[in-house]
């Protein structure tokens, strides 16, 4: 009986929409203070009417039992009906209906409080998007049901004729073990990405930029998984420099097209036609492939007005081996044609290297930029703290709450301090982990295998460790009154700085890493030369133990 229910709900929504449009027309230019609300509501009612008529036509033309999403349609149309009834009640309460016959005597007053229409239209927009998605699923299913065997054969023919880059998809085996964001981290960035994907007027490309190690790929995988769950991920391609076809753009379009026909079955006949009309299409230029295999099929396929965006995630574009291809792809991703009716969107991540900047200069700002380098430091540190507090590798983790975190200056490593009296050095690239412990050792591990790679021997508890600004050196402070300088790459001990008479609590590099400052329980701060290890200065004057050195930004 769900079929009868959805049909009745659709009819009720169509009737209510017409009535409210008539009521809304009585206000027109009479209520100047509400012009924005009136325009917003009128546009949304038009969208509701269009999606309702499309649903009604589909219900009338097809056997309802063949519609896979009829229950979802019923729920969403009932939701819209409830919102429209709420609107109608507000209009009736204001006396608008009784005034229609004697307009000249009635003073029109907008019956809605500030923000009310914005909320209602937002609710209506979410419902229409959900209905649009459901209708697309039904249309695709009906298309396949016309001749499912032939359609499946067509899809197999397409896949067989298009060479793909193995492992490039976000859900491929090659990417399966790479991390996604912890649910409580990167919240603001992921929310902005979600808002971009839902905004009908948004730019066709969102560029997530940042230096190496800032988490671009992790965010891209997280967003791709979220889009896939919502049913709006069309395809994904994760570039990897030096990894065969993943390091070049040669197979990008064909890889995306293969995923496209798998996720959007309605496109199968159009892609098949493109391959049939030009059997050598895969040998043509990237631009021609992009137009004939992606844009043309999308433009020919029947789409419902206000359909959700179709998202393609392209990660690490800067790792493509051809600079000209990089610039071309940016041009194609930002093409006005991708936004005109097609609603095709590209979430792209990259470092802002020269080819990327040159490509961006050619598209006249037709993209949105989210820069991870500009994320406030307190947000980054809070995310790291959440991550480290809950990180559960087979390697030893902190035994107590994490009290401080910090990035190395190239963002490739993370330092964490804890109440367990340990300082740990983590690789942001997730290749190596180094731990400093009260067992008088620092150990370097492989995160992939758990294998112990190297042991750095101290003679007492290690209390502090920091990176030089080029991240090539680590300086550590210990209970044994010594300061040690290590190679961050090899773990080799470079120098031992002797002079303190008691525990060294804290160390810091100067802004140019040429000097090291150390603070001790012997009530002194000592300044050392990084290159020679020789003491440069002793700062006396404290009346008790010194627990911290000056932030390197100030000396």
XYZ file of C-alpha atoms in Angstrom:
555
model
C 0.000 0.000 0.000
C 3.033 2.278 0.112
C 2.483 3.021 -3.579
C -0.975 4.473 -2.892
C 0.402 6.435 0.038
C 3.170 8.092 -1.959
C 0.774 8.948 -4.804
C -1.635 10.594 -2.352
C 1.209 12.516 -0.706
C 2.468 13.772 -4.066
C -1.009 15.019 -5.035
C -1.433 16.708 -1.647
C 1.937 18.463 -2.006
C 1.093 19.706 -5.509
C -2.222 21.132 -4.283
C -0.718 22.733 -1.180
C 2.089 24.279 -3.219
C -0.392 25.913 -5.593
C -2.438 27.306 -2.711
C 0.576 28.767 -0.928
C 1.897 30.331 -4.146
C -1.474 32.111 -4.485
C -1.334 33.286 -0.874
C 2.260 34.424 -1.296
C 1.260 36.422 -4.350
C -0.987 38.619 -2.202
C 2.080 40.076 -0.504
C 4.139 40.848 -3.615
C 5.608 44.318 -3.256
C 3.300 45.238 -0.378
C 5.679 43.994 2.316
C 9.045 45.488 1.386
C 10.761 44.318 4.564
C 10.132 40.682 3.597
C 11.176 40.768 -0.053
C 14.133 38.426 0.502
C 11.970 35.926 2.386
C 9.242 36.116 -0.260
C 11.739 35.549 -3.084
C 13.461 32.683 -1.251
C 10.153 30.989 -0.470
C 8.804 31.475 -3.996
C 11.916 29.885 -5.549
C 11.796 26.936 -3.190
C 8.073 26.378 -3.845
C 8.872 26.307 -7.562
C 11.468 23.572 -6.911
C 8.964 21.598 -4.831
C 6.382 21.843 -7.615
C 8.870 20.646 -10.247
C 10.100 17.671 -8.232
C 6.508 16.726 -7.341
C 5.433 16.744 -10.997
C 8.447 14.613 -11.930
C 7.537 12.101 -9.223
C 3.877 12.086 -10.284
C 4.846 11.414 -13.900
C 7.135 8.540 -12.910
C 4.429 7.019 -10.717
C 1.856 7.227 -13.501
C 4.117 5.809 -16.202
C 5.552 2.871 -14.285
C 4.273 -0.047 -12.262
C 4.698 1.190 -8.690
C 5.854 -2.212 -7.533
C 8.991 -1.730 -9.645
C 9.954 1.470 -7.837
C 12.626 0.535 -5.305
C 12.454 3.789 -3.355
C 8.671 4.230 -3.027
C 8.830 4.041 0.775
C 11.547 6.730 0.925
C 9.521 8.905 -1.449
C 6.504 8.554 0.824
C 8.489 9.639 3.887
C 10.012 12.686 2.166
C 6.745 13.838 0.579
C 4.979 13.548 3.927
C 7.754 15.664 5.419
C 7.267 18.313 2.714
C 3.505 18.153 3.244
C 3.970 18.865 6.959
C 6.181 21.887 6.213
C 3.679 23.269 3.692
C 0.811 22.810 6.133
C 2.821 24.756 8.689
C 3.233 27.575 6.169
C -0.472 27.537 5.361
C -1.406 27.753 9.043
C 0.804 30.805 9.513
C -0.776 32.553 6.532
C -4.273 31.708 7.776
C -3.438 32.927 11.269
C -2.438 36.295 9.834
C -5.859 36.650 8.220
C -4.559 36.708 4.670
C -7.219 34.405 3.261
C -10.153 36.460 4.556
C -8.604 39.554 3.108
C -8.258 38.298 -0.457
C -11.755 39.473 -1.408
C -11.278 42.958 0.062
C -7.576 43.645 -0.349
C -7.941 47.419 -0.255
C -9.008 47.319 3.391
C -6.393 44.922 4.613
C -2.951 45.908 5.931
C -0.492 43.206 4.922
C 1.900 42.101 7.663
C 4.495 39.403 7.121
C 3.549 36.636 9.591
C 6.980 35.029 9.965
C 9.711 35.888 12.438
C 13.285 36.475 11.314
C 14.991 33.240 10.320
C 11.776 31.216 10.123
C 11.551 31.197 6.319
C 15.257 30.423 6.002
C 14.803 27.354 8.210
C 11.656 26.202 6.400
C 13.175 26.610 2.948
C 16.283 24.772 4.137
C 14.110 21.866 5.287
C 12.240 21.871 1.974
C 15.504 21.945 0.011
C 16.880 18.922 1.884
C 13.672 17.003 1.186
C 13.698 17.866 -2.523
C 17.330 16.782 -2.803
C 16.524 13.460 -1.131
C 13.538 12.944 -3.449
C 15.681 13.820 -6.464
C 18.225 11.182 -5.456
C 15.462 8.594 -4.979
C 13.981 9.394 -8.392
C 17.385 9.033 -10.014
C 17.777 5.605 -8.432
C 14.349 4.549 -9.687
C 15.019 5.886 -13.170
C 18.342 4.056 -13.310
C 16.750 0.832 -12.054
C 13.918 1.086 -14.584
C 16.422 1.698 -17.353
C 18.362 -1.381 -16.355
C 15.190 -3.461 -15.974
C 14.238 -2.783 -19.615
C 16.988 -5.148 -20.610
C 19.182 -5.947 -17.643
C 21.214 -8.604 -19.419
C 22.059 -6.316 -22.318
C 22.854 -3.423 -19.984
C 25.176 -5.543 -17.872
C 26.867 -6.751 -21.025
C 27.262 -3.140 -22.180
C 28.837 -2.190 -18.855
C 31.260 -5.096 -19.078
C 32.160 -4.082 -22.633
C 32.876 -0.534 -21.469
C 34.998 -1.682 -18.554
C 36.859 -4.107 -20.804
C 37.709 -1.413 -23.340
C 38.837 1.262 -20.892
C 42.246 0.874 -19.285
C 42.330 2.005 -15.669
C 44.984 2.992 -13.142
C 45.024 0.139 -10.652
C 44.696 1.216 -7.029
C 43.660 4.800 -7.799
C 40.184 4.608 -6.239
C 39.747 5.654 -2.603
C 38.281 2.213 -1.783
C 40.913 0.205 -3.676
C 43.108 -2.380 -2.002
C 46.089 -0.034 -2.334
C 44.270 2.638 -0.314
C 42.414 0.303 2.061
C 44.848 0.602 4.967
C 45.470 4.333 4.705
C 43.878 6.378 7.494
C 40.766 8.530 7.588
C 40.075 11.339 10.035
C 39.162 10.525 13.608
C 35.430 11.358 14.020
C 36.198 14.241 16.410
C 38.968 15.834 14.331
C 38.994 18.047 11.219
C 35.367 18.833 11.989
C 35.384 22.381 10.604
C 37.188 21.466 7.361
C 34.884 18.506 6.670
C 31.833 20.644 7.393
C 32.983 23.247 4.852
C 33.503 20.509 2.259
C 30.000 19.185 2.928
C 28.472 22.658 2.606
C 30.281 23.181 -0.708
C 28.900 19.896 -2.061
C 25.326 20.893 -1.150
C 25.428 24.483 -2.432
C 23.810 24.736 -5.871
C 25.727 27.942 -6.580
C 29.162 26.735 -5.442
C 32.250 26.730 -7.648
C 32.853 23.506 -9.615
C 36.180 22.801 -7.912
C 37.108 22.936 -4.237
C 40.889 22.948 -3.815
C 42.149 21.688 -0.458
C 45.728 22.951 -0.329
C 48.535 22.696 2.188
C 52.123 21.676 2.747
C 53.281 18.072 2.874
C 52.104 16.276 5.989
C 49.120 18.545 6.742
C 46.572 15.754 6.212
C 45.184 16.511 2.745
C 44.955 12.873 1.635
C 43.443 11.766 4.933
C 40.746 14.415 4.610
C 40.171 13.433 0.957
C 39.652 9.773 1.917
C 37.295 10.784 4.718
C 35.254 13.025 2.417
C 35.160 10.361 -0.316
C 33.839 7.784 2.133
C 31.188 10.222 3.352
C 30.120 11.088 -0.215
C 29.941 7.378 -1.078
C 27.659 6.770 1.902
C 25.388 9.589 0.697
C 25.339 8.144 -2.827
C 26.858 11.229 -4.485
C 30.443 10.030 -5.015
C 30.829 9.517 -8.756
C 34.496 8.554 -8.827
C 37.873 9.092 -7.171
C 41.487 9.167 -8.324
C 44.378 9.303 -5.850
C 47.617 10.318 -7.574
C 50.869 8.822 -6.249
C 54.178 9.975 -7.708
C 56.251 7.131 -9.146
C 53.523 4.469 -8.805
C 52.881 3.548 -12.438
C 49.617 4.864 -13.878
C 48.799 6.574 -10.572
C 51.672 8.964 -11.182
C 50.318 10.344 -14.455
C 47.095 11.620 -15.985
C 47.082 9.154 -18.896
C 44.493 6.842 -17.262
C 42.655 9.419 -15.164
C 39.644 9.943 -17.476
C 39.200 6.248 -18.263
C 39.497 5.329 -14.581
C 36.871 7.919 -13.665
C 34.604 6.771 -16.526
C 34.769 3.150 -15.370
C 33.658 4.173 -11.882
C 31.087 6.518 -13.421
C 29.169 3.749 -15.213
C 29.323 1.576 -12.097
C 27.870 4.291 -9.860
C 25.508 5.864 -12.442
C 24.076 2.960 -14.522
C 21.866 5.358 -16.513
C 25.032 6.547 -18.273
C 25.916 3.112 -19.675
C 24.277 3.529 -23.130
C 25.765 6.990 -23.637
C 29.303 5.933 -22.741
C 28.874 2.844 -24.915
C 27.849 5.075 -27.832
C 30.892 7.289 -27.288
C 33.227 4.278 -27.432
C 31.381 2.842 -30.462
C 31.540 6.152 -32.356
C 35.255 6.558 -31.622
C 36.972 3.232 -30.813
C 40.290 5.073 -30.486
C 38.947 7.539 -27.916
C 41.335 6.261 -25.219
C 44.262 7.270 -27.442
C 42.986 10.825 -27.884
C 43.890 13.885 -25.822
C 42.812 14.166 -22.205
C 40.517 17.050 -23.123
C 38.718 15.003 -25.802
C 38.409 11.997 -23.497
C 37.014 14.202 -20.738
C 34.399 15.736 -23.036
C 33.296 12.538 -24.807
C 33.450 10.035 -21.944
C 32.328 12.198 -19.022
C 30.645 15.483 -19.941
C 28.720 14.350 -23.047
C 27.148 11.261 -21.395
C 26.175 13.315 -18.349
C 24.568 15.990 -20.509
C 22.578 13.393 -22.496
C 21.308 11.455 -19.489
C 17.916 12.553 -18.161
C 18.333 14.499 -14.920
C 15.825 15.853 -12.439
C 15.947 19.539 -11.567
C 17.782 20.265 -8.307
C 19.473 16.867 -8.305
C 22.344 16.495 -5.801
C 25.850 17.208 -7.032
C 27.947 14.408 -8.487
C 31.306 14.472 -6.710
C 34.672 13.350 -8.078
C 37.584 13.322 -5.603
C 41.080 13.863 -7.049
C 43.855 13.657 -4.469
C 47.467 14.882 -4.720
C 47.145 16.532 -8.137
C 50.651 17.967 -7.657
C 52.036 14.397 -7.838
C 51.003 14.086 -11.496
C 54.251 13.779 -13.473
C 53.334 16.183 -16.302
C 53.054 19.892 -15.519
C 51.020 20.595 -18.670
C 48.533 17.880 -17.705
C 48.179 19.435 -14.254
C 47.272 22.807 -15.753
C 44.868 21.177 -18.231
C 43.062 19.211 -15.520
C 42.544 22.352 -13.451
C 41.051 24.023 -16.522
C 38.714 21.062 -17.150
C 37.662 20.769 -13.506
C 36.768 24.467 -13.400
C 35.026 24.559 -16.780
C 31.614 26.308 -16.725
C 30.214 23.280 -18.525
C 30.678 21.152 -15.414
C 28.253 23.380 -13.496
C 25.711 24.061 -16.260
C 22.947 21.519 -15.481
C 25.454 18.708 -14.882
C 26.165 19.603 -11.236
C 29.562 17.896 -11.542
C 31.987 18.858 -8.758
C 35.666 18.137 -8.150
C 37.177 17.955 -4.668
C 40.898 18.307 -5.383
C 43.867 18.283 -2.999
C 47.360 19.546 -3.727
C 50.384 21.417 -2.523
C 50.524 24.884 -4.075
C 53.514 24.160 -6.285
C 54.265 26.205 -9.413
C 52.255 24.117 -11.955
C 49.225 24.266 -9.665
C 49.520 28.034 -9.259
C 49.920 28.509 -13.017
C 46.837 26.398 -13.652
C 44.791 28.342 -11.120
C 45.797 31.612 -12.767
C 44.046 30.534 -15.982
C 40.591 29.837 -14.504
C 39.820 33.342 -13.221
C 38.907 32.329 -9.695
C 36.339 29.686 -10.733
C 37.227 27.561 -7.723
C 37.121 27.667 -3.944
C 40.299 27.327 -1.911
C 40.553 25.789 1.567
C 44.072 26.201 2.933
C 45.184 23.836 5.692
C 48.217 26.049 6.330
C 45.812 28.675 7.692
C 44.063 26.406 10.204
C 44.537 27.982 13.673
C 47.260 26.291 15.708
C 44.945 25.702 18.682
C 42.584 23.717 16.424
C 45.468 21.614 15.108
C 46.813 20.932 18.594
C 43.373 19.977 19.881
C 42.925 17.543 16.967
C 46.339 16.009 17.659
C 45.508 15.636 21.349
C 42.239 13.856 20.526
C 44.088 11.584 18.118
C 46.915 10.707 20.484
C 44.588 10.146 23.434
C 42.699 7.485 21.469
C 45.369 6.095 19.135
C 45.633 2.341 19.655
C 48.599 0.947 17.758
C 50.161 -2.340 18.808
C 53.176 -0.203 19.687
C 53.377 1.272 23.179
C 51.213 4.365 23.580
C 51.044 6.933 26.361
C 50.000 5.463 29.686
C 48.279 8.659 30.860
C 46.567 11.722 29.399
C 48.431 13.738 26.763
C 49.367 17.181 28.106
C 51.087 18.850 25.132
C 51.515 18.388 21.392
C 53.482 20.167 18.688
C 54.362 19.823 14.986
C 57.863 19.794 13.593
C 58.441 22.859 11.435
C 58.008 20.901 8.186
C 54.829 19.269 9.591
C 56.237 15.764 9.023
C 56.523 14.880 12.713
C 54.540 15.361 15.904
C 55.855 15.633 19.456
C 53.598 14.659 22.339
C 54.083 14.999 26.078
C 52.132 13.098 28.707
C 51.620 12.738 32.431
C 53.250 9.301 32.068
C 56.596 11.192 32.021
C 57.221 10.300 28.382
C 57.837 12.372 25.272
C 57.012 10.616 22.017
C 57.954 11.546 18.465
C 55.378 10.503 15.867
C 55.731 10.485 12.101
C 52.880 12.435 10.521
C 53.637 10.374 7.419
C 52.791 7.262 9.453
C 56.007 5.473 8.471
C 58.007 5.612 11.714
C 57.251 6.231 15.371
C 59.901 7.186 17.941
C 59.193 6.946 21.667
C 61.132 8.533 24.523
C 60.693 6.778 27.840
C 61.617 6.681 31.494
C 63.385 3.357 30.776
C 66.347 5.518 29.667
C 65.864 4.768 25.957
C 64.372 6.252 22.836
C 63.097 3.670 20.355
C 62.206 3.971 16.662
C 59.543 1.621 15.274
C 57.930 0.783 11.946
C 54.205 1.523 12.175
C 53.470 -0.862 9.300
C 55.054 -3.969 10.889
C 55.645 -3.042 14.536
C 59.317 -3.896 14.001
C 61.864 -2.199 16.275
C 64.250 -0.280 14.010
C 66.636 1.513 16.382
C 67.314 2.147 20.095
C 68.790 5.471 21.243
C 70.332 4.970 24.653
C 70.071 7.586 27.410
C 71.397 7.215 30.931
C 68.238 8.503 32.638
C 64.611 9.566 32.080
C 64.063 11.719 28.967
C 61.982 14.814 29.830
C 61.920 16.942 26.684
C 62.575 16.675 22.947
C 62.161 19.241 20.154
C 62.918 19.496 16.436
C 65.194 21.972 14.725
C 63.390 24.250 12.270
C 64.560 22.215 9.269
C 63.482 19.011 11.087
C 66.926 17.456 10.561
C 67.882 17.421 14.241
C 66.236 16.505 17.531
C 67.535 17.822 20.838
C 66.562 15.990 24.035
C 66.810 16.791 27.730
C 67.231 14.217 30.472
C 67.385 13.596 34.209
C 71.092 12.828 33.791
C 71.856 16.603 33.439
C 72.876 16.133 29.798
C 71.533 17.605 26.556
C 71.823 15.389 23.473
C 71.589 16.241 19.767
C 70.418 13.484 17.396
C 69.951 13.059 13.652
C 66.194 12.874 13.023
C 66.775 10.707 9.923
C 69.291 8.143 11.200
C 68.862 8.367 14.965
C 72.622 8.813 15.310
C 73.861 10.720 18.356
C 75.577 13.884 17.092
C 76.693 15.648 20.270
C 76.398 15.514 24.054
C 76.221 18.927 25.746
C 77.682 18.841 29.263
C 77.556 21.611 31.870
C 74.315 21.479 33.847
C 74.625 20.266 37.439
C 71.101 18.850 37.761
C 68.113 17.566 35.772
C 67.493 19.319 32.428
C 63.748 19.945 32.156
C 63.329 21.704 28.833
C 65.140 22.494 25.591
C 64.427 24.782 22.609
C 66.043 25.766 19.321
C 66.454 29.415 18.327
C 64.417 30.633 15.343
C 67.313 29.836 12.957
C 68.293 26.634 14.835
C 71.856 27.902 15.314
C 71.486 28.001 19.106
C 69.941 25.713 21.723
C 68.600 26.841 25.098
C 68.248 24.432 28.025
C 66.555 24.924 31.414
C 67.642 22.994 34.487
C 66.945 22.265 38.129
C 70.387 23.826 38.787
C 68.572 27.216 38.489
C 70.290 28.168 35.210
C 69.488 28.505 31.545
C 72.353 27.651 29.220
C 72.786 28.709 25.581
C 74.707 26.305 23.315
C 76.018 26.374 19.744
C 74.178 23.766 17.683
C 77.065 23.243 15.274
C 79.892 22.910 17.829
C 78.073 21.977 21.030
C 80.067 24.623 22.893
C 78.365 26.679 25.656
C 77.804 30.296 24.598
C 76.212 31.800 27.687
C 74.961 30.929 31.179
C 71.908 32.816 32.440
C 71.836 32.992 36.249
C 69.304 34.686 38.489
C 66.541 32.180 39.156
C 65.996 31.360 42.820
C 64.545 27.932 42.132
C 64.625 25.233 39.484
C 63.924 26.333 35.871
C 61.219 24.242 34.167
C 60.864 25.846 30.740
C 62.850 27.721 28.110
C 61.751 30.670 25.983
C 59.587 30.092 22.896
C 61.938 30.147 19.896
C 59.837 32.788 18.150
C 61.249 35.380 20.569
C 64.998 34.732 20.502
